[in-house]
Amino acid sequence: MSVTPENIGDLSRRTLLQRAAAAGLLAAPAMGLLSACAGSEPEKSDNGGGGAKSKDNPFGVKDGSAVKVVIFNGGLGDQWAKEDKVIFSAKHPNVTVNMSSTQKIKTEEQPKMATQPSDLVMNSGADMMDRSTLINEGAIEPLDDLLTAPAWDSEGTVADSLLPGTVGDGTQNGKFYVVNVAYTVWGNWYNAALFKKEGWQAPTTWDEFFALAPKIKAKGMAPYVHDALHGYYPRWGLMASIWKTAGKQVIVDIDNLKENAWKADGVLKALEPWEKLVKDKLLLPGKLDHTQSQQAWLDGKAAFIQVGTWLKNEMAATIPPGFELTLSDYWHNADDKAPKDVFAASGEGFVVPSKAPNKEAAKEFLRAILSKAGSAKFAELTKSLASTKGSGDNVQDTALSSANNLMKNGGSELISVKFQDFYADLDKESQNLSEELMAGRLTAQQFVDKMQAAADKVAKDSSIKKQTRTA
């Protein structure tokens, strides 16, 4: 999320475009990622290890070796990663960095996981590999030693340099597997220049939004637009509302598959304003995807859109002159339990395949990405925060500033939801049901009942490895 900023904990559209194929992400039916090999034990690297270890080379990267880095080239682009290559090469001039960019992570990288994968893979986007399956099959390397390594260009360890939640977002089964490099804030974006012109006050509560909506419609605009094609987009807002209204513990219970967690006090109340938004015809019509809905908003067809802080970078080429992208928090009800808590988390996760030939250089490249210099370049180029502390301190940008202000004025907790990372089938069902609710084909009550049934199915399936969230 963007002070985080895309759970960024998942910057992720990033964590997120992250889940679109979650239920069937791993293509080989009835076969594990590593089943093509005679066992799933990681191969010993004979490419990158063996160098002298030091504070500047904690993993012993060997001169003359090569490291293959794959970048997801989505809303944040890939120029920031090219800057990291420069930073890495300045310290390791005799190590060759072979960098490529793609949006087809699963399609291109998954088939190689059992043989000779790339050394470092940014596992993000709609075509991402399922994280839990990667972990459960031993396909990716635990990276706890990265956390305890010295920070690249600051005092302390790598872990010391990261924003709150980043380590937790990348941890599963008690081990750290995923290095999220972006920090995303989610919420409702509006054009501050338009609001000033019309004399409108940006709402903070649902009641204020519903009072403003007729004035917006009178100007020929829809009050709201969202991505209606990818179900994890509307799910962000729905889950944020549940946290705000019902409180953190209810989300923790939902993530932990606690019995009747979806029917806890406050869940239905949190979703009813979204049902009203649809029933009152306050949504821009049409089944628009993420860029189409964002462009419609930029074109003045809608007043608000909910998305993460990668928005400005993704739409940079078509932002009209004078358009002031401004992020406000998700709206709350008057008596919510956690009205000021902000939905923000790390995202855009890197993984190191267990069979990567140069894991040492992959970890070292991650140190460079998480450096002060690398994170500052990330914020400058993407107008989003990196997961390293202080990345946006010297970036002058109104969109990023509004996200920072939102974080500074937020509550004591960051909103985070884990079940979509834990259970691929439940993830997909929640996306489908979120789409149905926002299309007006489900009531809030029906959404709750169906989500509870889906959670019960996962809870009762002994073949599914269960995850536990404690914080």
CSV table of C-alpha atoms in Angstrom, one decimal:
chain,number,residue,atom,x,y,z
A,1,MET,CA,0.0,0.0,0.0
A,2,SER,CA,1.5,3.3,-0.6
A,3,VAL,CA,3.0,5.0,2.1
A,4,THR,CA,2.8,2.4,0.6
A,5,PRO,CA,2.1,2.6,-1.8
A,6,GLU,CA,-1.6,-2.1,-5.2
A,7,ASN,CA,-1.0,-6.5,1.1
A,8,ILE,CA,2.4,-1.8,-1.5
A,9,GLY,CA,1.0,-5.9,1.4
A,10,ASP,CA,0.1,-7.0,-2.7
A,11,LEU,CA,1.4,-2.4,-3.9
A,12,SER,CA,-0.2,-5.6,-5.9
A,13,ARG,CA,-3.3,-4.2,-8.6
A,14,ARG,CA,-0.5,-5.8,-7.8
A,15,THR,CA,-0.9,-8.3,-5.0
A,16,LEU,CA,-1.7,-7.1,-6.4
A,17,LEU,CA,-3.7,-8.0,-11.0
A,18,GLN,CA,-2.5,-10.5,-8.8
A,19,ARG,CA,-5.1,-13.0,-8.2
A,20,ALA,CA,-7.1,-13.2,-11.4
A,21,ALA,CA,-6.1,-16.7,-12.2
A,22,ALA,CA,-5.5,-17.9,-8.7
A,23,ALA,CA,-7.6,-21.0,-8.7
A,24,GLY,CA,-6.0,-22.5,-11.7
A,25,LEU,CA,-2.7,-20.7,-11.7
A,26,LEU,CA,-0.6,-23.8,-11.8
A,27,ALA,CA,-1.2,-25.2,-15.2
A,28,ALA,CA,0.0,-28.9,-15.0
A,29,PRO,CA,-3.1,-30.9,-13.9
A,30,ALA,CA,-2.4,-33.4,-11.1
A,31,MET,CA,1.3,-32.6,-11.3
A,32,GLY,CA,3.3,-30.4,-9.0
A,33,LEU,CA,5.6,-27.7,-10.2
A,34,LEU,CA,8.6,-29.8,-9.3
A,35,SER,CA,7.2,-33.2,-10.3
A,36,ALA,CA,9.2,-33.3,-13.5
A,37,CYS,CA,12.3,-33.7,-11.5
A,38,ALA,CA,13.4,-36.7,-9.5
A,39,GLY,CA,12.4,-35.0,-6.2
A,40,SER,CA,11.9,-31.4,-5.2
A,41,GLU,CA,15.1,-30.6,-3.3
A,42,PRO,CA,16.7,-27.4,-4.4
A,43,GLU,CA,19.7,-27.9,-6.6
A,44,LYS,CA,23.1,-26.6,-5.4
A,45,SER,CA,24.2,-23.5,-7.3
A,46,ASP,CA,27.4,-23.9,-9.2
A,47,ASN,CA,27.1,-20.5,-10.9
A,48,GLY,CA,27.0,-17.7,-8.4
A,49,GLY,CA,28.2,-18.9,-5.0
A,50,GLY,CA,31.7,-19.2,-3.8
A,51,GLY,CA,32.7,-15.6,-3.7
A,52,ALA,CA,34.2,-14.0,-0.7
A,53,LYS,CA,31.6,-13.0,1.8
A,54,SER,CA,31.7,-9.5,3.3
A,55,LYS,CA,29.3,-6.7,4.4
A,56,ASP,CA,29.2,-5.6,0.7
A,57,ASN,CA,28.8,-9.2,-0.5
A,58,PRO,CA,26.9,-11.0,2.3
A,59,PHE,CA,25.8,-13.9,0.1
A,60,GLY,CA,29.2,-14.5,-1.6
A,61,VAL,CA,28.2,-13.6,-5.1
A,62,LYS,CA,31.0,-14.8,-7.5
A,63,ASP,CA,32.7,-12.5,-10.0
A,64,GLY,CA,32.1,-13.8,-13.5
A,65,SER,CA,28.7,-15.2,-12.7
A,66,ALA,CA,25.4,-14.2,-14.3
A,67,VAL,CA,22.0,-13.6,-12.8
A,68,LYS,CA,18.7,-13.7,-14.7
A,69,VAL,CA,16.0,-11.2,-13.5
A,70,VAL,CA,12.4,-11.1,-14.8
A,71,ILE,CA,10.3,-8.0,-14.2
A,72,PHE,CA,6.6,-7.7,-14.4
A,73,ASN,CA,6.0,-4.8,-16.7
A,74,GLY,CA,2.5,-3.6,-15.6
A,75,GLY,CA,1.2,-0.4,-14.2
A,76,LEU,CA,4.5,0.5,-12.6
A,77,GLY,CA,6.5,0.0,-15.8
A,78,ASP,CA,10.1,-1.4,-15.7
A,79,GLN,CA,12.3,1.7,-15.8
A,80,TRP,CA,12.8,1.6,-12.0
A,81,ALA,CA,14.2,-2.0,-12.3
A,82,LYS,CA,16.7,-0.8,-15.0
A,83,GLU,CA,17.9,1.8,-12.5
A,84,ASP,CA,18.4,-1.0,-9.9
A,85,LYS,CA,20.5,-2.8,-12.5
A,86,VAL,CA,22.8,0.2,-12.6
A,87,ILE,CA,23.0,0.3,-8.8
A,88,PHE,CA,23.8,-3.4,-8.6
A,89,SER,CA,26.4,-3.3,-11.3
A,90,ALA,CA,28.2,-0.4,-9.7
A,91,LYS,CA,28.9,-2.6,-6.7
A,92,HIS,CA,29.3,-5.9,-8.7
A,93,PRO,CA,30.7,-4.8,-12.1
A,94,ASN,CA,31.9,-8.4,-12.9
A,95,VAL,CA,28.5,-10.0,-12.5
A,96,THR,CA,26.3,-10.0,-15.6
A,97,VAL,CA,22.7,-9.0,-15.1
A,98,ASN,CA,20.3,-10.4,-17.8
A,99,MET,CA,17.1,-8.6,-17.3
A,100,SER,CA,13.8,-9.1,-19.2
A,101,SER,CA,10.3,-7.7,-18.8
A,102,THR,CA,6.9,-9.4,-19.4
A,103,GLN,CA,3.3,-9.5,-18.4
A,104,LYS,CA,3.1,-13.3,-18.8
A,105,ILE,CA,4.8,-14.4,-15.6
A,106,LYS,CA,3.0,-17.7,-15.1
A,107,THR,CA,3.0,-18.5,-18.8
A,108,GLU,CA,6.7,-17.9,-19.3
A,109,GLU,CA,8.2,-18.7,-15.9
A,110,GLN,CA,6.2,-21.5,-14.4
A,111,PRO,CA,7.2,-24.2,-17.0
A,112,LYS,CA,10.8,-23.6,-16.1
A,113,MET,CA,10.4,-24.0,-12.3
A,114,ALA,CA,11.1,-27.7,-12.4
A,115,THR,CA,14.2,-27.5,-14.6
A,116,GLN,CA,16.3,-24.3,-14.7
A,117,PRO,CA,14.2,-21.3,-13.8
A,118,SER,CA,15.2,-17.7,-13.8
A,119,ASP,CA,17.1,-16.5,-10.7
A,120,LEU,CA,14.7,-13.8,-9.6
A,121,VAL,CA,11.1,-13.4,-10.7
A,122,MET,CA,8.7,-10.6,-10.0
A,123,ASN,CA,5.5,-12.6,-9.5
A,124,SER,CA,2.8,-10.1,-10.2
A,125,GLY,CA,-0.1,-9.3,-12.5
A,126,ALA,CA,-3.1,-11.2,-13.8
A,127,ASP,CA,-0.9,-14.0,-15.0
A,128,MET,CA,0.9,-14.6,-11.7
A,129,MET,CA,1.8,-17.9,-10.2
A,130,ASP,CA,-0.1,-19.0,-7.1
A,131,ARG,CA,2.0,-18.1,-4.0
A,132,SER,CA,0.7,-20.8,-1.7
A,133,THR,CA,1.2,-23.5,-4.3
A,134,LEU,CA,4.8,-22.3,-4.9
A,135,ILE,CA,5.5,-22.4,-1.2
A,136,ASN,CA,3.8,-25.7,-0.4
A,137,GLU,CA,5.6,-27.5,-3.3
A,138,GLY,CA,9.0,-26.1,-2.3
A,139,ALA,CA,9.3,-24.2,-5.6
A,140,ILE,CA,10.6,-21.0,-4.1
A,141,GLU,CA,13.4,-20.3,-1.6
A,142,PRO,CA,12.9,-19.0,1.9
A,143,LEU,CA,14.6,-15.6,2.2
A,144,ASP,CA,15.0,-15.1,5.9
A,145,ASP,CA,18.7,-14.6,5.4
A,146,LEU,CA,18.0,-11.6,3.2
A,147,LEU,CA,16.2,-10.0,6.1
A,148,THR,CA,19.1,-10.4,8.4
A,149,ALA,CA,21.7,-9.2,5.8
A,150,PRO,CA,23.1,-5.7,6.0
A,151,ALA,CA,21.1,-3.0,4.3
A,152,TRP,CA,22.7,-2.0,1.0
A,153,ASP,CA,23.3,1.7,1.7
A,154,SER,CA,22.0,2.4,5.2
A,155,GLU,CA,22.6,1.3,8.8
A,156,GLY,CA,21.1,-1.9,10.2
A,157,THR,CA,19.6,-4.9,8.4
A,158,VAL,CA,17.4,-5.2,5.4
A,159,ALA,CA,14.5,-5.9,7.7
A,160,ASP,CA,15.2,-2.7,9.6
A,161,SER,CA,14.9,-0.7,6.4
A,162,LEU,CA,11.4,-1.9,5.5
A,163,LEU,CA,8.0,-0.3,6.1
A,164,PRO,CA,5.5,-1.9,8.5
A,165,GLY,CA,3.8,-4.9,7.2
A,166,THR,CA,6.3,-5.7,4.5
A,167,VAL,CA,7.9,-8.7,6.3
A,168,GLY,CA,4.5,-10.0,7.4
A,169,ASP,CA,3.1,-9.7,3.9
A,170,GLY,CA,5.8,-11.9,2.5
A,171,THR,CA,5.7,-14.5,5.3
A,172,GLN,CA,3.9,-17.8,5.2
A,173,ASN,CA,4.3,-20.9,7.4
A,174,GLY,CA,6.7,-19.0,9.6
A,175,LYS,CA,9.2,-18.3,6.8
A,176,PHE,CA,9.8,-15.2,4.6
A,177,TYR,CA,9.3,-16.1,0.9
A,178,VAL,CA,8.1,-13.0,-1.0
A,179,VAL,CA,9.9,-9.6,-1.2
A,180,ASN,CA,7.3,-7.0,-1.9
A,181,VAL,CA,9.0,-3.9,-3.3
A,182,ALA,CA,6.1,-1.6,-3.7
A,183,TYR,CA,3.9,0.0,-1.0
A,184,THR,CA,0.4,0.8,-2.1
A,185,VAL,CA,-2.4,2.8,-0.6
A,186,TRP,CA,-6.0,2.0,-1.8
A,187,GLY,CA,-9.0,4.3,-1.7
A,188,ASN,CA,-11.3,6.5,-3.7
A,189,TRP,CA,-9.6,8.9,-6.2
A,190,TYR,CA,-11.2,12.1,-7.3
A,191,ASN,CA,-10.1,15.2,-9.4
A,192,ALA,CA,-9.5,17.9,-6.8
A,193,ALA,CA,-9.6,20.6,-9.6
A,194,LEU,CA,-13.1,19.6,-10.5
A,195,PHE,CA,-14.3,19.5,-6.9
A,196,LYS,CA,-12.9,23.0,-6.3
A,197,LYS,CA,-14.6,24.3,-9.5
A,198,GLU,CA,-18.0,22.8,-8.5
A,199,GLY,CA,-17.7,23.7,-4.8
A,200,TRP,CA,-17.9,20.0,-3.8
A,201,GLN,CA,-16.5,18.7,-0.6
A,202,ALA,CA,-14.9,15.2,-0.9
A,203,PRO,CA,-16.9,12.9,1.3
A,204,THR,CA,-15.5,10.9,4.2
A,205,THR,CA,-18.7,9.0,5.1
A,206,TRP,CA,-21.2,7.0,3.1
A,207,ASP,CA,-23.9,9.4,4.1
A,208,GLU,CA,-21.9,12.3,2.7
A,209,PHE,CA,-21.3,10.4,-0.5
A,210,PHE,CA,-25.0,9.6,-1.0
A,211,ALA,CA,-25.9,13.3,-0.3
A,212,LEU,CA,-23.3,14.5,-2.9
A,213,ALA,CA,-24.3,11.9,-5.6
A,214,PRO,CA,-27.3,13.7,-7.0
A,215,LYS,CA,-25.2,16.9,-7.5
A,216,ILE,CA,-22.7,14.8,-9.4
A,217,LYS,CA,-25.4,13.2,-11.6
A,218,ALA,CA,-26.9,16.6,-12.3
A,219,LYS,CA,-23.6,17.5,-14.0
A,220,GLY,CA,-24.0,14.5,-16.3
A,221,MET,CA,-21.4,12.3,-14.5
A,222,ALA,CA,-21.7,9.0,-12.8
A,223,PRO,CA,-20.7,9.3,-9.1
A,224,TYR,CA,-18.6,6.1,-9.3
A,225,VAL,CA,-16.8,3.8,-11.6
A,226,HIS,CA,-14.7,0.6,-11.0
A,227,ASP,CA,-13.1,-2.3,-12.8
A,228,ALA,CA,-16.0,-4.6,-13.4
A,229,LEU,CA,-13.9,-7.3,-15.2
A,230,HIS,CA,-11.4,-8.3,-12.5
A,231,GLY,CA,-13.1,-9.3,-9.3
A,232,TYR,CA,-10.3,-8.4,-7.0
A,233,TYR,CA,-10.8,-4.7,-7.8
A,234,PRO,CA,-14.2,-4.4,-6.2
A,235,ARG,CA,-13.1,-6.8,-3.5
A,236,TRP,CA,-10.6,-4.3,-2.2
A,237,GLY,CA,-13.3,-1.8,-1.3
A,238,LEU,CA,-15.6,-4.5,0.1
A,239,MET,CA,-13.0,-5.9,2.5
A,240,ALA,CA,-11.8,-2.5,3.5
A,241,SER,CA,-15.4,-1.6,4.5
A,242,ILE,CA,-15.8,-4.8,6.5
A,243,TRP,CA,-12.6,-4.0,8.5
A,244,LYS,CA,-13.7,-0.4,9.1
A,245,THR,CA,-17.2,-1.3,10.2
A,246,ALA,CA,-16.8,-4.6,12.0
A,247,GLY,CA,-13.2,-4.2,13.1
A,248,LYS,CA,-9.9,-6.0,12.6
A,249,GLN,CA,-10.7,-9.1,14.5
A,250,VAL,CA,-13.5,-10.0,12.1
A,251,ILE,CA,-11.1,-9.9,9.2
A,252,VAL,CA,-8.6,-12.0,11.2
A,253,ASP,CA,-11.4,-14.5,11.8
A,254,ILE,CA,-12.4,-14.5,8.1
A,255,ASP,CA,-8.7,-15.2,7.2
A,256,ASN,CA,-8.5,-18.0,9.7
A,257,LEU,CA,-11.7,-19.7,8.5
A,258,LYS,CA,-13.4,-19.3,11.8
A,259,GLU,CA,-16.9,-20.7,11.9
A,260,ASN,CA,-19.5,-18.1,10.8
A,261,ALA,CA,-16.9,-15.4,10.6
A,262,TRP,CA,-18.7,-13.9,7.5
A,263,LYS,CA,-21.9,-13.6,9.5
A,264,ALA,CA,-20.3,-11.7,12.4
A,265,ASP,CA,-21.8,-8.4,13.5
A,266,GLY,CA,-20.9,-5.5,11.2
A,267,VAL,CA,-20.1,-7.5,8.0
A,268,LEU,CA,-23.6,-7.1,6.5
A,269,LYS,CA,-23.8,-3.5,7.6
A,270,ALA,CA,-20.4,-2.8,5.9
A,271,LEU,CA,-21.6,-4.2,2.6
A,272,GLU,CA,-25.1,-2.6,2.4
A,273,PRO,CA,-23.8,0.8,1.3
A,274,TRP,CA,-22.1,-0.9,-1.7
A,275,GLU,CA,-25.4,-2.6,-2.5
A,276,LYS,CA,-27.2,0.8,-2.3
A,277,LEU,CA,-24.6,2.4,-4.6
A,278,VAL,CA,-25.5,-0.2,-7.2
A,279,LYS,CA,-29.3,-0.2,-6.7
A,280,ASP,CA,-29.4,3.6,-6.8
A,281,LYS,CA,-27.6,3.4,-10.2
A,282,LEU,CA,-24.6,5.5,-9.1
A,283,LEU,CA,-22.2,3.3,-11.1
A,284,LEU,CA,-21.1,4.2,-14.6
A,285,PRO,CA,-22.7,1.5,-16.8
A,286,GLY,CA,-20.6,-1.0,-18.8
A,287,LYS,CA,-18.3,-3.9,-18.0
A,288,LEU,CA,-15.1,-1.9,-18.1
A,289,ASP,CA,-11.7,-3.3,-17.2
A,290,HIS,CA,-9.1,-1.5,-15.1
A,291,THR,CA,-7.6,0.8,-17.8
A,292,GLN,CA,-11.0,1.4,-19.4
A,293,SER,CA,-12.6,2.4,-16.1
A,294,GLN,CA,-9.6,4.6,-15.2
A,295,GLN,CA,-9.7,6.3,-18.6
A,296,ALA,CA,-13.5,6.9,-18.2
A,297,TRP,CA,-12.7,8.6,-14.9
A,298,LEU,CA,-10.0,10.7,-16.5
A,299,ASP,CA,-12.4,11.6,-19.2
A,300,GLY,CA,-14.8,13.1,-16.7
A,301,LYS,CA,-17.5,10.3,-17.0
A,302,ALA,CA,-17.3,9.5,-13.3
A,303,ALA,CA,-16.4,11.4,-10.2
A,304,PHE,CA,-14.8,8.7,-8.1
A,305,ILE,CA,-12.8,5.5,-8.8
A,306,GLN,CA,-11.4,3.0,-6.3
A,307,VAL,CA,-7.9,1.8,-7.1
A,308,GLY,CA,-4.3,1.9,-5.7
A,309,THR,CA,-1.5,4.3,-5.9
A,310,TRP,CA,-0.1,2.9,-9.1
A,311,LEU,CA,-2.9,4.8,-10.9
A,312,LYS,CA,-0.9,7.9,-12.0
A,313,ASN,CA,2.0,5.9,-13.4
A,314,GLU,CA,-0.3,3.5,-15.3
A,315,MET,CA,-2.3,6.3,-16.9
A,316,ALA,CA,0.4,8.9,-17.2
A,317,ALA,CA,0.1,9.2,-21.0
A,318,THR,CA,-3.6,10.2,-20.9
A,319,ILE,CA,-4.0,12.3,-17.8
A,320,PRO,CA,-5.6,15.6,-19.0
A,321,PRO,CA,-3.9,18.9,-18.3
A,322,GLY,CA,-5.0,20.4,-15.0
A,323,PHE,CA,-6.3,17.1,-13.7
A,324,GLU,CA,-5.4,16.8,-9.9
A,325,LEU,CA,-5.4,13.2,-9.0
A,326,THR,CA,-6.2,13.0,-5.3
A,327,LEU,CA,-6.7,10.0,-3.1
A,328,SER,CA,-9.2,9.9,-0.3
A,329,ASP,CA,-9.9,7.1,2.2
A,330,TYR,CA,-12.7,4.5,1.7
A,331,TRP,CA,-15.9,5.9,3.1
A,332,HIS,CA,-17.1,4.8,6.5
A,333,ASN,CA,-20.3,4.7,8.6
A,334,ALA,CA,-20.8,7.0,11.5
A,335,ASP,CA,-20.4,4.3,14.2
A,336,ASP,CA,-17.7,2.1,12.6
A,337,LYS,CA,-15.2,0.4,14.8
A,338,ALA,CA,-12.1,1.4,12.8
A,339,PRO,CA,-13.1,4.3,10.6
A,340,LYS,CA,-9.6,5.8,10.2
A,341,ASP,CA,-7.7,2.6,9.4
A,342,VAL,CA,-6.2,2.8,5.9
A,343,PHE,CA,-6.0,0.0,3.4
A,344,ALA,CA,-2.2,0.0,2.6
A,345,ALA,CA,0.3,-2.8,2.1
A,346,SER,CA,3.3,-4.0,0.3
A,347,GLY,CA,3.0,-5.6,-3.0
A,348,GLU,CA,4.7,-6.5,-6.3
A,349,GLY,CA,6.4,-9.5,-4.9
A,350,PHE,CA,9.7,-11.0,-6.0
A,351,VAL,CA,10.5,-14.7,-5.5
A,352,VAL,CA,13.7,-16.7,-5.8
A,353,PRO,CA,13.0,-20.2,-7.3
A,354,SER,CA,14.5,-23.0,-5.3
A,355,LYS,CA,16.2,-24.4,-8.4
A,356,ALA,CA,17.6,-21.1,-9.5
A,357,PRO,CA,21.2,-21.5,-10.6
A,358,ASN,CA,22.4,-18.2,-9.0
A,359,LYS,CA,20.3,-17.7,-5.8
A,360,GLU,CA,23.2,-15.7,-4.2
A,361,ALA,CA,23.1,-13.0,-6.9
A,362,ALA,CA,19.3,-13.0,-6.9
A,363,LYS,CA,19.3,-12.2,-3.1
A,364,GLU,CA,22.0,-9.6,-3.7
A,365,PHE,CA,19.9,-8.0,-6.5
A,366,LEU,CA,17.0,-7.8,-4.0
A,367,ARG,CA,19.3,-5.9,-1.6
A,368,ALA,CA,19.9,-3.4,-4.4
A,369,ILE,CA,16.2,-3.0,-5.1
A,370,LEU,CA,15.5,-2.3,-1.4
A,371,SER,CA,18.3,0.2,-1.1
A,372,LYS,CA,17.7,3.8,-0.3
A,373,ALA,CA,18.9,4.8,-3.8
A,374,GLY,CA,16.8,2.1,-5.6
A,375,SER,CA,13.7,2.9,-3.6
A,376,ALA,CA,14.0,6.6,-4.2
A,377,LYS,CA,14.3,6.0,-7.9
A,378,PHE,CA,11.2,3.7,-7.7
A,379,ALA,CA,9.1,6.5,-6.1
A,380,GLU,CA,10.4,9.1,-8.5
A,381,LEU,CA,9.6,7.1,-11.6
A,382,THR,CA,6.4,5.4,-10.5
A,383,LYS,CA,4.9,8.1,-8.3
A,384,SER,CA,4.2,5.3,-5.8
A,385,LEU,CA,6.0,4.5,-2.6
A,386,ALA,CA,8.5,1.6,-2.3
A,387,SER,CA,8.4,-0.7,0.6
A,388,THR,CA,11.7,0.8,1.9
A,389,LYS,CA,11.3,3.5,4.5
A,390,GLY,CA,11.7,7.1,3.2
A,391,SER,CA,11.4,6.3,-0.5
A,392,GLY,CA,9.0,9.2,-1.2
A,393,ASP,CA,10.6,11.8,1.0
A,394,ASN,CA,12.0,13.8,-1.8
A,395,VAL,CA,9.4,13.3,-4.5
A,396,GLN,CA,7.2,16.3,-5.3
A,397,ASP,CA,3.9,15.0,-6.6
A,398,THR,CA,0.3,15.8,-5.7
A,399,ALA,CA,-1.0,12.2,-6.1
A,400,LEU,CA,1.7,10.7,-4.0
A,401,SER,CA,1.3,13.6,-1.5
A,402,SER,CA,-2.4,12.8,-1.0
A,403,ALA,CA,-1.5,9.2,-0.3
A,404,ASN,CA,1.1,10.2,2.2
A,405,ASN,CA,-1.4,12.5,3.9
A,406,LEU,CA,-3.9,9.7,4.1
A,407,MET,CA,-1.4,7.5,5.8
A,408,LYS,CA,-0.3,10.2,8.2
A,409,ASN,CA,-3.9,10.8,9.3
A,410,GLY,CA,-4.8,7.2,9.4
A,411,GLY,CA,-5.6,4.9,12.4
A,412,SER,CA,-3.3,2.7,14.4
A,413,GLU,CA,-3.6,-0.3,12.1
A,414,LEU,CA,-3.2,-0.9,8.4
A,415,ILE,CA,-6.1,-2.8,6.8
A,416,SER,CA,-4.9,-6.1,5.4
A,417,VAL,CA,-6.6,-9.3,4.2
A,418,LYS,CA,-4.9,-12.6,3.8
A,419,PHE,CA,-7.4,-15.3,2.8
A,420,GLN,CA,-6.8,-14.6,-0.9
A,421,ASP,CA,-3.1,-15.5,-0.4
A,422,PHE,CA,-3.9,-18.5,1.6
A,423,TYR,CA,-6.5,-20.3,-0.5
A,424,ALA,CA,-6.7,-20.1,-4.3
A,425,ASP,CA,-10.3,-21.5,-4.6
A,426,LEU,CA,-11.6,-19.1,-2.0
A,427,ASP,CA,-9.8,-16.2,-3.7
A,428,LYS,CA,-11.5,-17.0,-7.0
A,429,GLU,CA,-14.9,-17.4,-5.5
A,430,SER,CA,-14.6,-14.1,-3.6
A,431,GLN,CA,-13.7,-12.4,-6.9
A,432,ASN,CA,-16.7,-13.9,-8.7
A,433,LEU,CA,-19.1,-12.9,-5.9
A,434,SER,CA,-17.6,-9.4,-5.7
A,435,GLU,CA,-18.3,-9.0,-9.4
A,436,GLU,CA,-21.9,-10.3,-8.9
A,437,LEU,CA,-22.6,-7.9,-6.0
A,438,MET,CA,-21.3,-4.9,-7.9
A,439,ALA,CA,-23.3,-5.9,-11.0
A,440,GLY,CA,-26.5,-6.0,-8.9
A,441,ARG,CA,-27.0,-9.7,-9.3
A,442,LEU,CA,-26.5,-10.4,-5.6
A,443,THR,CA,-27.7,-8.6,-2.5
A,444,ALA,CA,-25.3,-7.9,0.3
A,445,GLN,CA,-27.0,-10.7,2.3
A,446,GLN,CA,-26.6,-13.2,-0.5
A,447,PHE,CA,-22.9,-12.2,-0.8
A,448,VAL,CA,-22.4,-12.9,2.9
A,449,ASP,CA,-24.2,-16.3,2.7
A,450,LYS,CA,-22.3,-17.4,-0.4
A,451,MET,CA,-18.9,-16.3,1.0
A,452,GLN,CA,-19.6,-18.2,4.3
A,453,ALA,CA,-20.5,-21.3,2.3
A,454,ALA,CA,-17.3,-21.0,0.3
A,455,ALA,CA,-15.2,-20.6,3.4
A,456,ASP,CA,-16.9,-23.6,5.1
A,457,LYS,CA,-16.1,-25.7,2.1
A,458,VAL,CA,-12.4,-24.8,2.3
A,459,ALA,CA,-12.4,-25.3,6.1
A,460,LYS,CA,-13.9,-28.8,5.8
A,461,ASP,CA,-11.5,-30.0,3.0
A,462,SER,CA,-8.7,-31.9,4.8
A,463,SER,CA,-6.7,-31.9,1.6
A,464,ILE,CA,-6.2,-28.2,1.8
A,465,LYS,CA,-3.3,-27.0,4.0
A,466,LYS,CA,-4.6,-24.5,6.5
A,467,GLN,CA,-2.9,-21.2,7.3
A,468,THR,CA,-3.2,-19.1,10.4
A,469,ARG,CA,-3.0,-15.4,10.8
A,470,THR,CA,-2.1,-14.0,14.2
A,471,ALA,CA,-1.9,-10.3,13.5
